[in-house]
Coordinates of C-alpha atoms in Angstrom, one line a residue:
M707 CA 16.5 -15.2 -4.0
A708 CA 13.9 -16.6 -6.3
Q709 CA 12.6 -15.8 -9.7
L710 CA 8.9 -16.1 -10.2
R711 CA 7.2 -17.9 -13.0
P712 CA 4.2 -16.7 -15.0
A713 CA 0.8 -17.6 -13.5
S714 CA -0.8 -20.8 -14.9
S715 CA -4.4 -20.1 -14.0
A716 CA -5.1 -17.5 -11.3
P717 CA -4.2 -14.0 -12.2
H718 CA -1.4 -11.7 -11.0
W719 CA -2.7 -9.1 -8.5
A720 CA -2.3 -6.4 -11.1
A721 CA -4.5 -8.3 -13.6
I722 CA -7.5 -8.4 -11.2
N723 CA -9.5 -5.5 -12.4
E724 CA -11.4 -3.1 -10.1
A725 CA -15.0 -4.1 -9.4
S726 CA -17.7 -2.0 -11.0
F727 CA -18.3 0.0 -7.8
V728 CA -17.3 3.5 -8.6
G729 CA -20.8 4.8 -9.1
G730 CA -21.9 3.2 -5.9
M731 CA -19.0 4.7 -4.0
R732 CA -19.9 8.1 -5.3
L733 CA -23.4 7.6 -3.9
L734 CA -22.0 6.4 -0.6
F735 CA -19.7 9.4 -0.5
W736 CA -22.7 11.7 -0.9
I737 CA -24.5 9.9 1.9
C738 CA -21.5 10.3 4.2
R739 CA -21.1 14.0 3.3
V740 CA -24.8 14.8 3.8
F741 CA -25.8 12.5 6.7
G742 CA -22.6 11.3 8.3
R743 CA -20.6 8.2 8.7
W744 CA -23.1 5.9 10.4
P745 CA -25.8 6.3 7.7
F746 CA -23.0 5.5 5.2
R747 CA -22.3 2.2 7.1
V748 CA -26.0 1.3 7.2
V749 CA -26.1 1.5 3.4
L750 CA -22.6 0.0 3.0
Y751 CA -23.1 -3.4 4.7
P752 CA -25.8 -4.8 2.5
V753 CA -23.5 -4.0 -0.4
L754 CA -20.6 -5.8 1.3
L755 CA -22.8 -8.8 2.1
W756 CA -23.5 -9.2 -1.6
Y757 CA -19.9 -8.7 -2.6
V758 CA -18.4 -11.1 0.0
A759 CA -21.0 -13.7 -1.1
T760 CA -20.2 -13.5 -4.8
Q761 CA -16.4 -12.9 -4.7
G762 CA -15.1 -16.4 -3.7
R763 CA -11.4 -15.9 -4.4
A764 CA -11.2 -12.6 -2.4
R765 CA -13.3 -14.1 0.4
R766 CA -11.1 -17.1 0.8
A767 CA -7.9 -15.1 0.6
S768 CA -9.2 -12.7 3.3
S769 CA -10.3 -15.6 5.6
A770 CA -6.9 -17.3 5.3
Y771 CA -5.0 -14.1 5.9
L772 CA -7.0 -13.2 9.0
A773 CA -6.4 -16.7 10.4
R774 CA -2.7 -16.2 10.0
A775 CA -2.9 -12.8 11.6
G776 CA -4.7 -14.2 14.7
A777 CA -8.0 -12.4 13.9
A778 CA -11.6 -13.6 13.6
H779 CA -11.7 -15.2 10.2
G780 CA -15.2 -16.5 9.7
F781 CA -17.8 -14.8 7.5
V782 CA -18.2 -12.0 10.1
G783 CA -14.4 -11.4 10.1
V784 CA -14.3 -11.3 6.3
M785 CA -17.1 -8.8 6.3
R786 CA -15.2 -6.6 8.8
H787 CA -12.1 -6.9 6.6
F788 CA -14.0 -5.8 3.5
G789 CA -15.7 -3.1 5.6
A790 CA -12.3 -1.7 6.7
F791 CA -11.3 -1.6 3.0
A792 CA -14.5 0.3 2.1
E793 CA -13.9 2.7 5.0
A794 CA -10.4 3.3 3.7
I795 CA -11.8 4.1 0.2
L796 CA -14.2 6.5 1.8
D797 CA -11.3 8.2 3.6
K798 CA -9.5 8.6 0.3
M799 CA -12.6 10.3 -1.1
L800 CA -13.0 12.5 2.0
L801 CA -9.3 13.4 1.9
W802 CA -9.3 14.5 -1.8
G803 CA -12.8 16.0 -1.4
G804 CA -11.5 18.4 1.3
L805 CA -13.5 16.9 4.1
F806 CA -10.9 14.9 6.0
D807 CA -10.0 15.9 9.6
F808 CA -6.2 16.0 9.7
S809 CA -6.3 16.7 13.4
K810 CA -6.9 12.9 13.8
V811 CA -3.5 12.1 12.1
S812 CA -0.5 11.5 14.3
L813 CA 3.1 11.0 13.1
H814 CA 5.5 8.6 14.8
G815 CA 9.3 8.5 14.1
A816 CA 9.1 11.4 11.7
E817 CA 11.8 13.6 13.3
P818 CA 14.7 12.3 11.1
L819 CA 12.6 12.8 8.0
L820 CA 11.6 16.4 9.1
E821 CA 15.3 17.1 9.5
R822 CA 16.0 15.8 6.0
I823 CA 13.2 18.0 4.6
A824 CA 14.6 21.0 6.3
S825 CA 18.1 20.3 4.8
R826 CA 16.7 19.3 1.4
R827 CA 18.0 15.8 1.5
G828 CA 15.7 13.1 0.0
A829 CA 15.1 9.5 0.8
L830 CA 13.3 6.4 -0.3
L831 CA 10.2 5.3 1.7
V832 CA 9.0 1.7 1.5
C833 CA 5.3 1.4 2.3
A834 CA 2.7 -1.4 2.3
H835 CA -1.0 -1.8 1.3
L836 CA -1.8 -1.1 5.0
G837 CA -4.3 1.6 6.0
N838 CA -4.6 4.8 3.9
L839 CA -1.4 5.7 2.2
D840 CA -3.0 8.7 0.4
L841 CA -2.3 10.4 3.7
C842 CA 1.4 10.8 2.9
R843 CA 0.5 12.4 -0.5
A844 CA -2.0 14.7 1.1
L845 CA 0.4 15.7 3.9
S846 CA 2.9 16.6 1.2
L847 CA 0.5 19.3 0.0
R848 CA 0.2 20.6 3.5
T849 CA 3.9 20.4 4.6
P850 CA 6.2 23.2 3.3
G851 CA 9.2 21.7 1.6
L852 CA 7.9 18.1 1.4
K853 CA 7.6 16.7 -2.1
V854 CA 6.6 13.1 -2.6
T855 CA 6.6 10.9 -5.7
V856 CA 4.7 7.6 -5.4
L857 CA 5.6 4.8 -7.7
V858 CA 2.4 2.9 -8.5
H859 CA 0.7 0.4 -10.9
T860 CA -2.9 1.6 -11.0
R861 CA -4.0 0.7 -14.5
H862 CA -6.4 -1.9 -13.0
A863 CA -8.1 0.9 -11.1
Q864 CA -8.4 3.7 -13.6
A865 CA -12.1 4.6 -13.0
F866 CA -11.6 5.0 -9.3
N867 CA -8.5 7.2 -9.7
A868 CA -10.3 9.3 -12.3
M869 CA -13.1 9.8 -9.7
L870 CA -10.5 11.0 -7.1
A871 CA -9.1 13.3 -9.7
R872 CA -12.5 14.9 -10.2
L873 CA -12.6 15.5 -6.4
D874 CA -9.2 17.1 -6.5
P875 CA -6.9 17.2 -9.6
R876 CA -3.9 17.3 -7.2
S877 CA -4.6 13.6 -6.4
E878 CA -2.7 12.7 -9.6
L879 CA 0.1 15.2 -9.4
N880 CA 2.7 13.0 -7.7
L881 CA 2.0 9.5 -9.0
M882 CA 4.4 7.8 -11.4
Q883 CA 3.2 4.7 -13.3
V884 CA 5.9 2.0 -13.1
T885 CA 5.9 -1.5 -14.7
D886 CA 9.7 -1.9 -15.2
M887 CA 12.5 0.2 -13.8
T888 CA 14.3 1.7 -16.8
P889 CA 17.7 3.6 -16.7
A890 CA 15.9 6.7 -17.7
M891 CA 13.4 6.4 -14.8
A892 CA 16.3 5.7 -12.4
M893 CA 18.0 8.9 -13.5
Q894 CA 14.7 10.8 -13.1
L895 CA 14.3 9.5 -9.6
S896 CA 17.9 10.1 -8.7
E897 CA 17.4 13.8 -9.7
R898 CA 14.4 14.0 -7.5
I899 CA 16.2 12.5 -4.5
E900 CA 19.1 15.0 -5.0
R901 CA 16.6 17.8 -5.0
G902 CA 15.5 16.7 -1.5
E903 CA 12.3 14.9 -2.6
F904 CA 11.0 11.6 -1.3
V905 CA 10.2 8.5 -3.4
V906 CA 7.6 6.1 -2.1
I907 CA 7.4 2.5 -3.3
A908 CA 5.4 -0.5 -2.0
G909 CA 7.3 -3.4 -0.6
D910 CA 4.5 -6.0 -0.2
R911 CA 3.5 -6.8 -3.8
V912 CA 5.4 -8.8 -6.4
P913 CA 6.4 -6.5 -9.4
V914 CA 4.5 -6.3 -12.6
S915 CA 6.9 -7.9 -15.0
K916 CA 7.3 -11.2 -16.8
A917 CA 10.1 -12.5 -14.5
P918 CA 10.0 -10.4 -11.3
R919 CA 12.9 -10.8 -8.9
V920 CA 11.9 -11.6 -5.3
A921 CA 13.4 -12.6 -2.0
R922 CA 11.7 -15.0 0.4
A923 CA 11.0 -13.9 4.0
P924 CA 8.9 -15.2 6.9
F925 CA 5.7 -13.4 7.3
L926 CA 2.8 -14.3 9.7
G927 CA 4.1 -17.8 10.2
Q928 CA 5.0 -18.8 6.6
V929 CA 7.5 -17.8 4.0
A930 CA 6.3 -15.4 1.3
A931 CA 7.8 -13.6 -1.7
F932 CA 8.7 -10.0 -1.4
P933 CA 10.0 -7.7 -4.1
V934 CA 13.6 -6.7 -4.0
G935 CA 13.1 -3.6 -6.2
P936 CA 13.0 -1.1 -3.4
Y937 CA 16.4 -2.2 -2.0
V938 CA 18.1 -2.4 -5.4
M939 CA 16.7 1.1 -6.1
A940 CA 18.0 2.5 -2.8
S941 CA 21.4 1.0 -3.6
V942 CA 21.5 2.6 -7.0
L943 CA 20.2 6.0 -5.7
G944 CA 22.7 5.9 -2.8
C945 CA 20.1 7.3 -0.4
P946 CA 18.7 6.2 3.0
I947 CA 15.7 3.9 3.0
Y948 CA 12.8 4.2 5.5
T949 CA 9.7 2.1 6.1
M950 CA 6.4 3.9 6.2
F951 CA 3.2 2.3 7.6
A952 CA -0.2 3.8 7.9
V953 CA -2.4 2.3 10.6
R954 CA -6.0 3.2 11.6
Q955 CA -6.9 2.9 15.2
G956 CA -10.5 3.7 15.8
D957 CA -11.2 7.0 14.3
R958 CA -7.6 8.1 14.3
H959 CA -4.8 7.5 11.8
E960 CA -1.1 6.9 12.5
L961 CA 1.8 7.2 10.1
H962 CA 4.9 5.3 11.4
F963 CA 8.4 5.9 10.0
E964 CA 11.4 3.8 10.7
L965 CA 15.0 3.8 9.3
L966 CA 15.6 0.5 7.5
R967 CA 19.1 1.3 6.3
E968 CA 21.2 4.5 6.2
R969 CA 22.7 3.2 3.0
V970 CA 22.0 -0.1 1.1
L971 CA 25.2 -1.9 0.0
L972 CA 24.8 -5.0 -2.3
P973 CA 28.2 -6.7 -2.6
R974 CA 28.4 -8.8 -5.8
A975 CA 29.5 -11.9 -3.9
S976 CA 26.7 -11.8 -1.4
R977 CA 24.0 -9.8 -3.2
D978 CA 21.2 -12.3 -2.8
E979 CA 21.9 -12.7 1.0
A980 CA 21.9 -9.0 1.5
L981 CA 18.6 -8.6 -0.4
A982 CA 17.1 -11.5 1.7
R983 CA 18.1 -9.8 4.9
L984 CA 16.5 -6.5 3.8
A985 CA 13.3 -8.2 2.8
T986 CA 13.2 -10.2 6.1
D987 CA 13.7 -7.0 8.1
Y988 CA 10.9 -5.2 6.2
A989 CA 8.6 -8.2 6.6
A990 CA 9.2 -8.3 10.3
R991 CA 8.3 -4.6 10.7
L992 CA 5.2 -5.0 8.4
E993 CA 4.1 -8.0 10.5
R994 CA 4.3 -6.0 13.7
H995 CA 2.0 -3.3 12.4
V996 CA -0.3 -5.9 10.7
R997 CA -0.8 -7.7 14.0
R998 CA -1.8 -4.4 15.6
A999 CA -4.4 -3.7 12.9
P1000 CA -5.1 -6.9 11.0
L1001 CA -8.2 -5.5 9.2
E1002 CA -6.1 -2.7 7.7
W1003 CA -4.0 -4.8 5.3
F1004 CA -5.6 -4.8 1.9
N1005 CA -4.1 -7.6 -0.2
F1006 CA -7.1 -9.7 -1.2
Y1007 CA -5.3 -12.6 -2.9
D1008 CA -3.2 -15.5 -1.8
F1009 CA -0.1 -13.7 -0.6
W1010 CA 1.7 -16.9 0.4
Q1011 CA 1.1 -18.8 -2.8
D1012 CA 4.1 -20.9 -3.8
P1013 CA 5.3 -19.5 -7.2
G1014 CA 6.1 -23.1 -8.3
S1015 CA 2.6 -24.5 -7.5
E1016 CA -0.2 -24.9 -10.0
R1017 CA -2.3 -22.0 -8.9
P1018 CA -0.1 -19.0 -8.1
D1019 CA -2.4 -16.1 -7.3
A1020 CA 0.5 -13.6 -7.0
A1021 CA 3.1 -15.0 -9.3

């Protein structure tokens, strides 16, 4: 287990503010709604060309990641990566604007979760910044008995989230802002799990805190830092922990669920080793889905940056 140090020059991912694109995305959303997806793309790519040309850090991070994932990683590959991100943003807007086609969403491995929903038993879901995770929140509004709370840090994207709320106020109903896990918050989440609800937390970004605790795990050919918070939380809550990955394949969306542990036990004598095994297991599953859809992983910073080096992008 490793403890990360404060960044010396490059910012933490949560300190990288949203680009001033909200007005433009509203225009592109209108184009898609009136004329369709292809006219949207015709207008989108000149904008992406400008963005990729001017955002050096994100461009370099994208190219390096795509190379690790075995995908085309030149300028065209980076354009496609940013294009997939823009398409995911559009899907969020279509989803909360009531224009999303849910017939194109398929669930994989969801049977155990459906059984838990029917018997009012909750669980913890560890997700990633892969594909369109708003699908799980929207599905909770369409699935009787399914209640989901998503732990997020979205203060760096307030304008975009406010725009989604204007499309549908329910887009904010089941989000919980988290910087540090306090005892009061742990009790609140425990009560939700006991009521049969599901708590979703990302497993692929270092926590927003001064001294975040992480475990090191191999990912796409090199060791990277992963947060241990989800596994500590599952241990405290005493509930099963599942992975949940959203993957877009063509014009269809897949939601994949897998049991990570029926129960997380963290013995005092081997706590770090147990957390490292959990992080490694999660990273292996994430890598499998990332290799299937490399353009769908949206972490535009140096994910593998050594926390002890001089320029930690994700310290």
